XYZ file of C-alpha atoms in Angstrom:
599
model
C 50.331 188.402 119.430
C 52.067 185.426 121.295
C 50.331 184.036 124.078
C 51.816 184.520 127.755
C 52.885 180.979 129.469
C 52.033 180.059 132.474
C 54.765 180.218 135.544
C 52.705 177.285 136.588
C 53.679 173.741 135.581
C 51.175 170.836 135.270
C 51.918 168.096 137.520
C 52.926 164.888 136.619
C 50.264 161.881 136.917
C 51.166 159.706 138.661
C 51.451 155.659 136.713
C 48.752 153.656 137.333
C 50.054 151.500 139.973
C 49.588 147.895 138.402
C 50.258 144.646 140.758
C 53.874 143.646 140.409
C 55.081 140.919 138.226
C 54.597 137.365 138.988
C 58.901 137.875 139.980
C 57.798 139.809 143.176
C 54.159 139.514 143.920
C 53.073 138.927 147.209
C 50.309 136.138 146.684
C 47.499 137.876 145.017
C 48.186 137.007 141.351
C 48.730 134.458 139.173
C 50.963 134.931 136.029
C 50.268 132.562 132.951
C 54.427 131.799 132.118
C 53.789 131.463 128.512
C 51.863 134.293 127.873
C 52.353 136.395 130.866
C 48.726 136.972 131.361
C 47.331 138.128 134.817
C 44.525 136.629 136.650
C 43.218 137.054 140.331
C 44.867 134.355 142.678
C 41.688 133.836 144.625
C 38.098 135.003 144.748
C 38.636 138.114 147.195
C 41.272 139.889 144.768
C 38.685 139.194 141.495
C 36.438 141.359 143.134
C 39.061 144.225 143.955
C 40.391 143.559 140.528
C 38.946 146.801 138.895
C 40.357 148.726 141.613
C 44.163 147.720 140.375
C 44.685 150.773 138.369
C 45.813 153.191 140.764
C 42.176 153.910 142.396
C 41.846 156.639 144.954
C 42.158 154.837 148.166
C 39.382 157.456 149.147
C 36.646 155.579 146.769
C 38.153 152.087 147.423
C 38.293 152.867 151.651
C 34.865 153.970 152.446
C 33.432 150.927 150.252
C 35.436 148.406 151.675
C 34.068 150.052 155.631
C 30.014 150.485 154.176
C 30.698 146.381 153.034
C 31.939 145.275 155.680
C 29.493 147.026 158.062
C 26.499 145.972 156.223
C 27.688 141.868 156.873
C 28.288 143.349 160.734
C 24.753 144.872 161.285
C 23.037 141.945 159.073
C 24.509 139.431 161.562
C 23.010 141.449 164.705
C 19.357 140.390 163.249
C 19.870 136.977 164.739
C 19.922 135.918 168.371
C 22.257 136.781 171.129
C 23.651 134.790 174.278
C 21.306 134.265 176.958
C 18.059 135.204 174.698
C 15.027 133.938 176.745
C 17.316 131.941 178.865
C 16.025 132.994 182.493
C 17.475 133.382 185.227
C 20.885 134.142 184.194
C 20.152 135.068 180.402
C 23.911 135.351 178.976
C 26.542 137.681 177.840
C 23.967 140.125 176.585
C 22.018 140.822 179.678
C 25.793 140.881 181.325
C 26.869 143.692 179.454
C 23.645 145.305 179.835
C 23.489 144.988 183.577
C 26.994 146.425 183.827
C 25.389 149.668 181.900
C 22.629 149.731 184.782
C 25.042 149.219 187.848
C 27.497 151.801 186.796
C 24.979 154.620 185.897
C 22.920 154.115 189.340
C 25.485 153.155 191.859
C 28.115 154.428 193.770
C 31.183 153.989 191.571
C 33.110 152.569 195.196
C 30.251 149.707 194.669
C 30.427 148.714 191.363
C 33.050 145.809 192.053
C 31.213 144.478 194.893
C 27.537 144.768 193.925
C 25.019 141.377 194.319
C 27.898 139.468 192.852
C 26.308 136.327 192.377
C 24.170 137.439 189.581
C 26.519 139.382 186.691
C 28.926 141.069 188.896
C 31.655 143.147 187.462
C 34.723 141.476 186.284
C 36.668 143.048 183.816
C 39.081 146.231 184.649
C 38.230 149.558 185.020
C 37.869 150.465 181.158
C 35.101 148.572 180.638
C 33.249 150.169 183.682
C 33.862 153.244 181.970
C 32.494 152.344 179.226
C 29.731 150.660 180.318
C 28.441 153.532 182.564
C 29.050 155.988 179.423
C 26.842 153.928 177.335
C 24.173 153.470 179.781
C 23.712 157.146 179.927
C 23.285 157.493 176.304
C 20.868 154.813 176.136
C 18.776 155.936 179.096
C 18.165 159.329 177.483
C 16.600 157.177 174.662
C 14.738 154.970 177.399
C 15.049 154.949 180.602
C 13.391 151.553 181.196
C 16.346 149.782 179.815
C 18.683 150.255 182.382
C 16.451 150.800 185.378
C 18.110 149.637 188.713
C 16.491 146.163 189.511
C 13.436 146.148 187.669
C 15.482 145.638 184.009
C 17.026 142.367 184.689
C 16.552 140.415 181.425
C 14.796 142.837 179.679
C 14.035 141.901 176.317
C 12.536 144.688 174.152
C 13.664 145.002 170.319
C 14.455 148.762 170.970
C 17.089 147.685 173.642
C 18.785 144.865 170.983
C 19.092 147.755 168.264
C 20.825 149.798 171.108
C 23.047 147.660 171.965
C 23.959 146.355 168.700
C 24.436 149.745 167.610
C 27.038 150.405 170.254
C 29.041 147.218 169.672
C 28.957 148.420 165.892
C 30.007 152.223 166.789
C 32.574 151.409 169.116
C 34.415 148.966 166.851
C 34.329 151.959 164.437
C 35.444 154.193 166.841
C 38.597 151.590 167.938
C 38.853 148.594 166.120
C 38.633 149.698 162.529
C 40.980 152.350 162.581
C 43.360 150.652 164.155
C 43.347 147.785 162.003
C 43.556 150.228 158.911
C 46.442 152.152 160.728
C 48.144 148.470 161.091
C 47.638 147.869 157.670
C 49.118 150.706 156.271
C 52.264 150.611 158.460
C 52.805 146.918 157.864
C 52.415 147.119 154.172
C 54.716 149.998 153.776
C 57.395 148.554 155.636
C 57.287 145.325 154.049
C 56.572 147.208 150.525
C 53.380 146.065 149.422
C 51.392 148.240 147.390
C 48.312 150.197 148.391
C 45.894 147.605 146.302
C 47.431 144.723 147.608
C 46.540 146.261 151.329
C 42.934 147.125 150.383
C 42.580 143.366 149.799
C 44.344 142.284 153.325
C 42.283 144.950 154.518
C 38.986 143.210 153.549
C 40.221 139.913 154.545
C 41.179 141.043 158.284
C 37.690 143.105 158.743
C 35.506 139.997 157.562
C 37.123 137.606 159.950
C 34.310 135.415 161.224
C 34.920 134.845 164.515
C 35.416 137.863 165.715
C 32.081 139.163 163.780
C 30.724 135.847 165.287
C 31.266 136.657 168.944
C 31.092 140.288 168.961
C 28.157 141.177 166.587
C 26.098 137.889 167.381
C 26.721 136.167 170.605
C 27.225 139.725 172.083
C 30.705 141.164 173.789
C 32.892 144.090 172.848
C 35.900 142.401 172.389
C 37.197 145.020 169.164
C 37.232 147.856 171.643
C 40.454 145.781 173.271
C 41.910 144.236 169.956
C 41.781 147.847 169.022
C 43.671 149.134 171.490
C 46.083 146.151 170.665
C 46.526 146.929 167.256
C 46.682 150.412 167.858
C 49.651 149.308 170.448
C 51.369 147.285 167.711
C 50.916 149.885 164.746
C 52.654 152.508 166.976
C 55.694 150.429 167.695
C 55.803 149.634 163.869
C 55.784 153.397 163.526
C 58.701 153.947 166.157
C 56.383 155.555 168.827
C 57.044 153.160 171.636
C 55.789 155.545 174.082
C 52.460 155.695 172.494
C 52.423 151.922 171.893
C 52.778 151.810 175.702
C 49.586 153.687 176.365
C 47.636 151.891 173.913
C 48.295 148.692 175.322
C 47.971 149.645 178.904
C 44.139 150.816 177.403
C 43.513 147.475 176.113
C 44.623 145.545 179.567
C 42.539 148.049 181.214
C 39.634 147.215 179.043
C 39.892 143.453 179.172
C 42.526 141.744 180.990
C 43.025 138.926 178.279
C 45.190 141.488 176.436
C 48.020 139.991 179.097
C 47.922 136.963 176.542
C 49.991 139.859 174.352
C 51.708 141.108 177.412
C 55.063 139.036 177.366
C 55.735 139.884 173.552
C 55.479 143.299 174.041
C 57.414 143.240 177.346
C 60.073 141.443 175.462
C 60.176 143.791 172.462
C 60.120 147.306 174.277
C 63.047 145.267 176.862
C 65.260 144.520 173.936
C 64.854 148.249 172.393
C 66.410 148.881 175.580
C 68.982 146.418 175.899
C 69.922 145.659 172.316
C 72.503 146.407 170.999
C 73.365 148.878 173.716
C 71.914 149.405 176.996
C 69.766 152.672 176.533
C 68.874 153.550 180.183
C 66.889 156.441 179.062
C 64.094 154.617 177.125
C 63.759 152.166 179.870
C 62.749 154.846 182.643
C 60.632 156.620 179.947
C 58.581 153.660 179.050
C 58.392 152.562 182.431
C 57.181 156.053 183.213
C 54.627 156.152 180.606
C 53.401 152.787 181.530
C 53.220 153.425 185.581
C 51.088 156.515 184.701
C 48.879 155.052 182.053
C 47.916 152.750 184.983
C 47.032 155.353 187.698
C 45.410 157.746 184.685
C 42.613 154.652 184.316
C 42.454 153.499 187.469
C 42.326 157.389 189.149
C 38.267 157.796 189.179
C 37.806 154.672 190.428
C 40.146 154.832 193.326
C 39.427 158.639 194.094
C 35.385 157.704 193.650
C 36.186 155.176 196.477
C 37.564 157.687 198.622
C 35.143 160.220 197.672
C 32.051 157.833 198.630
C 34.040 157.020 201.763
C 34.175 160.875 202.722
C 30.158 160.640 202.262
C 29.996 157.465 204.947
C 28.961 155.311 201.554
C 29.628 151.689 202.221
C 31.104 149.754 199.303
C 28.734 146.767 200.788
C 25.667 148.805 201.857
C 23.960 145.494 202.241
C 26.064 144.126 204.775
C 27.834 145.430 207.890
C 31.532 143.842 207.337
C 32.741 144.656 203.534
C 34.435 141.451 202.928
C 38.579 141.069 202.211
C 39.297 140.043 199.036
C 42.545 138.049 199.043
C 44.866 140.530 198.259
C 44.407 142.069 201.757
C 44.253 138.711 203.426
C 47.924 138.882 203.460
C 49.321 138.584 207.129
C 50.274 142.278 207.077
C 48.787 144.967 209.631
C 46.193 146.789 207.579
C 44.965 150.190 208.976
C 41.294 149.822 208.118
C 40.486 153.021 209.594
C 43.198 154.837 207.922
C 41.896 157.553 205.021
C 43.470 155.434 202.243
C 42.008 152.004 202.985
C 39.058 152.952 201.056
C 41.045 153.012 197.948
C 43.368 150.280 198.894
C 40.032 147.760 199.273
C 38.829 149.077 196.208
C 42.085 148.440 194.188
C 41.749 144.678 195.907
C 38.393 143.892 194.981
C 38.415 144.919 191.611
C 42.060 142.506 191.190
C 40.554 139.866 192.783
C 37.356 139.984 190.404
C 39.649 140.603 187.300
C 41.828 137.088 188.264
C 39.185 134.380 189.652
C 41.354 131.997 190.321
C 38.832 129.950 192.411
C 36.627 129.298 189.232
C 39.076 126.145 188.355
C 41.476 125.783 185.162
C 39.000 126.263 182.376
C 35.256 127.650 181.933
C 32.911 125.347 179.893
C 34.545 123.053 177.264
C 37.250 125.318 175.281
C 39.570 123.143 172.717
C 43.048 124.030 174.973
C 45.307 121.177 176.239
C 43.530 121.620 179.959
C 40.259 121.099 178.700
C 41.561 117.704 176.248
C 43.887 116.472 179.235
C 40.739 116.351 181.213
C 38.879 114.294 178.675
C 41.616 111.283 180.215
C 42.200 112.237 183.444
C 40.130 114.496 185.244
C 41.762 118.104 186.697
C 38.728 119.080 188.834
C 39.798 116.416 191.195
C 43.013 118.177 192.069
C 43.144 121.538 194.187
C 43.110 124.582 192.473
C 46.675 125.872 193.682
C 48.358 122.772 192.562
C 46.760 123.436 189.320
C 47.357 127.099 189.043
C 51.116 125.879 189.662
C 51.418 123.734 186.827
C 49.653 126.128 184.507
C 52.099 128.778 185.462
C 55.176 126.992 184.468
C 53.567 125.145 181.507
C 52.636 128.442 180.280
C 55.971 130.160 181.057
C 57.824 127.179 179.240
C 55.365 127.588 175.929
C 55.908 131.477 175.754
C 60.027 131.525 176.601
C 61.436 130.396 173.130
C 58.959 133.603 171.731
C 59.914 136.052 174.315
C 63.686 135.312 173.967
C 63.780 135.434 170.206
C 61.541 139.156 170.257
C 63.793 140.261 172.818
C 67.221 139.458 170.841
C 65.890 140.692 168.016
C 63.579 143.607 168.296
C 62.457 143.992 165.079
C 59.165 145.903 164.519
C 58.276 143.300 161.742
C 58.438 140.507 163.915
C 56.138 141.771 166.663
C 52.976 140.296 165.360
C 54.861 136.849 165.006
C 55.550 137.216 168.658
C 52.088 138.109 170.097
C 50.898 135.056 167.831
C 53.576 133.235 169.332
C 52.412 134.236 173.082
C 48.903 134.158 172.637
C 48.926 130.718 171.519
C 50.991 129.863 174.327
C 48.778 131.383 176.889
C 45.377 130.059 175.013
C 46.915 126.190 175.150
C 48.205 126.472 178.522
C 46.930 129.412 180.780
C 44.684 129.349 183.528
C 40.934 130.363 183.246
C 40.476 130.248 179.351
C 36.916 130.893 177.588
C 36.353 129.585 174.449
C 36.019 133.079 172.763
C 40.313 134.005 174.117
C 40.795 132.542 170.672
C 40.530 135.819 169.310
C 43.620 136.554 171.033
C 45.745 134.728 169.075
C 44.028 134.757 165.853
C 44.045 138.860 165.686
C 47.961 139.324 164.780
C 48.228 135.939 162.610
C 45.185 137.375 160.748
C 47.136 140.797 160.418
C 50.122 139.035 158.699
C 48.155 138.894 155.725
C 49.389 142.646 154.984
C 52.773 141.884 154.877
C 55.068 140.340 151.848
C 54.270 137.132 151.240
C 50.900 137.362 153.784
C 48.792 136.075 150.811
C 50.969 133.134 149.567
C 49.684 130.040 149.723
C 51.929 128.686 152.282
C 51.264 131.864 154.691
C 47.570 132.441 153.741
C 47.024 128.639 154.121
C 48.046 128.250 157.710
C 46.352 131.914 158.372
C 43.161 130.529 156.630
C 43.655 127.121 158.436
C 43.867 128.497 162.098
C 40.785 130.940 161.336
C 38.558 128.483 160.390
C 39.575 125.997 162.643
C 39.024 128.868 165.354
C 35.256 129.612 164.156
C 34.856 125.343 164.049
C 35.657 125.217 167.524
C 33.148 128.507 168.671
C 30.236 126.762 166.967
C 29.252 124.893 170.220
C 28.837 128.105 171.994
C 27.287 129.590 168.904
C 24.469 126.683 168.127
C 23.453 127.692 172.279
C 22.746 130.775 170.516
C 20.820 129.627 167.627
C 23.375 130.938 165.764
C 23.823 127.982 162.865
C 22.904 130.384 159.721
C 25.761 133.595 160.494
C 27.979 130.883 161.279
C 27.685 128.530 158.292
C 27.129 132.101 155.890
C 30.433 134.280 157.265
C 32.500 131.261 157.767
C 31.734 129.934 154.385
C 31.659 133.299 152.493
C 35.248 134.240 154.158
C 36.787 130.705 153.174
C 35.488 131.349 149.750
C 36.605 134.688 149.309
C 40.300 133.531 150.485
C 40.568 130.439 148.576
C 39.774 127.735 151.059
C 37.921 124.883 152.086
C 35.416 123.681 152.288
C 34.494 125.465 149.130
C 37.951 125.838 147.245
C 41.326 123.476 147.797
C 43.330 125.200 145.099
C 45.290 126.307 147.659
C 46.569 122.704 148.128
C 46.219 121.174 144.513
C 46.937 124.001 142.171
C 50.993 123.675 140.994
C 51.598 126.743 142.441
C 56.204 127.118 142.163
C 57.910 126.285 145.038
C 58.270 129.761 145.904
C 55.735 130.040 148.471
C 53.914 126.852 148.358
C 52.831 124.476 151.097
C 55.104 121.084 151.556
C 53.157 117.902 151.015
C 53.357 117.269 154.918
C 51.466 120.612 155.535
C 49.083 119.685 152.991
C 48.522 116.454 154.263
C 48.110 118.222 157.630
C 45.694 120.878 156.924
C 43.604 118.482 154.614
C 43.002 116.047 157.525
C 41.819 118.760 159.785
C 39.639 119.896 157.303
C 38.178 116.562 156.733
C 37.337 116.165 160.221
C 35.573 119.660 160.603
C 33.314 118.368 157.717
C 32.996 115.013 159.167
C 32.312 116.362 162.799
C 29.457 118.593 161.311
C 28.053 115.566 159.301
C 28.408 113.317 162.493
C 26.974 116.415 165.180
C 23.948 117.409 162.513
C 22.588 113.792 161.702
C 23.739 111.754 164.240
C 22.579 111.759 168.275
C 25.142 110.904 170.543
C 25.142 107.753 172.926
C 22.531 108.382 175.967
C 25.429 108.208 177.983
C 27.432 110.650 176.492
C 25.533 113.912 175.749
C 28.385 115.790 175.220
C 30.606 113.338 172.827
C 30.007 115.768 169.945
C 31.196 118.858 171.952
C 34.036 116.996 173.403
C 35.350 115.612 169.755
C 35.593 119.439 169.053
C 38.070 120.230 172.116
C 40.510 117.196 171.173
C 40.509 118.423 167.404
C 40.473 122.058 168.055
C 43.342 121.417 170.774
C 45.413 119.722 168.574
C 45.112 122.099 165.782
C 45.924 125.230 167.553
C 48.680 122.717 169.006
C 50.323 122.921 165.400
C 49.477 126.695 164.616
C 51.124 127.211 167.788
C 54.292 125.282 166.646
C 53.932 126.893 162.813
C 54.186 130.563 164.550
C 56.786 129.961 166.649
C 58.841 127.963 163.956
C 58.333 131.322 161.644
C 59.448 133.663 164.253
C 62.330 131.542 164.677
C 63.745 131.590 161.415
C 62.696 135.088 160.319
C 64.273 136.023 163.765
C 67.345 134.797 162.467
C 67.865 132.250 165.307
C 69.244 129.053 163.395
C 71.738 131.520 161.273
C 72.893 133.526 164.918
C 73.050 130.715 167.419
C 72.784 127.116 165.598
C 75.333 128.323 162.623
C 72.101 126.871 160.026
C 72.064 129.639 157.461
C 68.118 129.834 156.174
C 66.750 132.062 153.852
C 63.348 133.356 153.435
C 61.684 133.901 149.993
C 57.690 134.888 151.175
C 57.474 132.459 153.898
C 59.538 129.633 152.165
C 62.419 128.214 154.324
C 65.394 127.031 152.861
C 68.654 125.429 154.176
C 71.897 126.466 152.701
């Protein structure tokens, strides 16, 4: 009896997804011209080489997240900012103190309480996050966040809890956003999943971010995660969700303003180019305003509620201070029902933007600190420095603002955000050394695009990251974090095939397509040599008696010039990729995986 055939057809198996040939690969694979044999272009590719044959992403992704998570947790075994350094301790104590005060004090007192110690100086979303983490931690041990008595608390279990909150927060906000963005960009630019996985590892192993958040101790990745999610949403065409995500980034840490000109210009271009779309403009504006209102409603509503219960924002003082915002010569009715909310809003803005502190914080590798070495800027009035800083920052971000607004293409957005972030870092007011994470993020995300791993693009992105983490060394040294600094930075350099572990990207005879020019090779190698020599001098040669900060000052000078080069490169790439040279200057340029050729 003949067997009956099944009505169901068998599903065809997908072909193995090998790396593309040398004619169209994105810099991951080297092909021998004689034998056509393919080999990894750098060590990170070699580690993931077995996964190139259509290995399921449900296998690769969990392994990647497990490995990068282990590196983060191992980094946390080392010291942290301000460990055993009284009376102010450091950033670890600041974050713990904010959990303490948000838990125990009325919400109207959050931005007024003990400003001489570690007064809250971040937007409300940071305060809400601190409140949540403080309440969870108090369930484990109430002594960790007891009001007043917990100051300077350095219990080892507290350290474990605080380290865990950074890791969990990162895996809730930053890591998913990186994955979504990386997949969106790779899909948009025709990069296969295997290559995207390699780029994902490179992005998540970025040394500066790990060292600042998991060693020094901060929660920067929450803000960076929201900013990345905003970019990912705009890559997918979800502009309104992109607005919401970016408002969340701004309301978590005000440094997200570094990206604001690029985001604004991109959205403005979408609303005006090629034809005005007033409906989109209106909806984007409404969504943005509503997002800010939703974030600030608990803070302002809490102030009104506390006022109704006769709770003063400054119980230790009979008269509440007047923030500079309310010093404007207008008639403010201090007895009106809305005044407590207005006072709370003004005080939070005053704390978030502390212009009175000076033009830069500590020694940071930006233009102002470098100029200060030759000409003492702090001898000038702060209002004058503010105006000069505003002018130079505006000039520095203007080219990228114009390009992205006239060419609002999603693939240009990371370039624009990197350009404006470098402009802010180099020229804006009150810059911290840790703010270098902001321009490094969109630059590093570009590794997942087409040509992102080619020698020219990988060389520049790697150079920026190695220079960035090098400028953080004086900060990390104060926290006794030399070992994790060298381990993570050298490991990332090795995985990416970068100096000082490998010079193949500069000496290997690559084809002209996607290779670095001789001038760029000389520039990069000169800075790498300077960084190596600096480390040798800093370790073995004591500075002159009258100049104890000599090596730190030299670090600032080298870093500032190197970051200036990164700023110019990002702007040039944005201008060329945006078609400005051809459209407005009649010079036609062809991009071949990042290699510009004049036609």
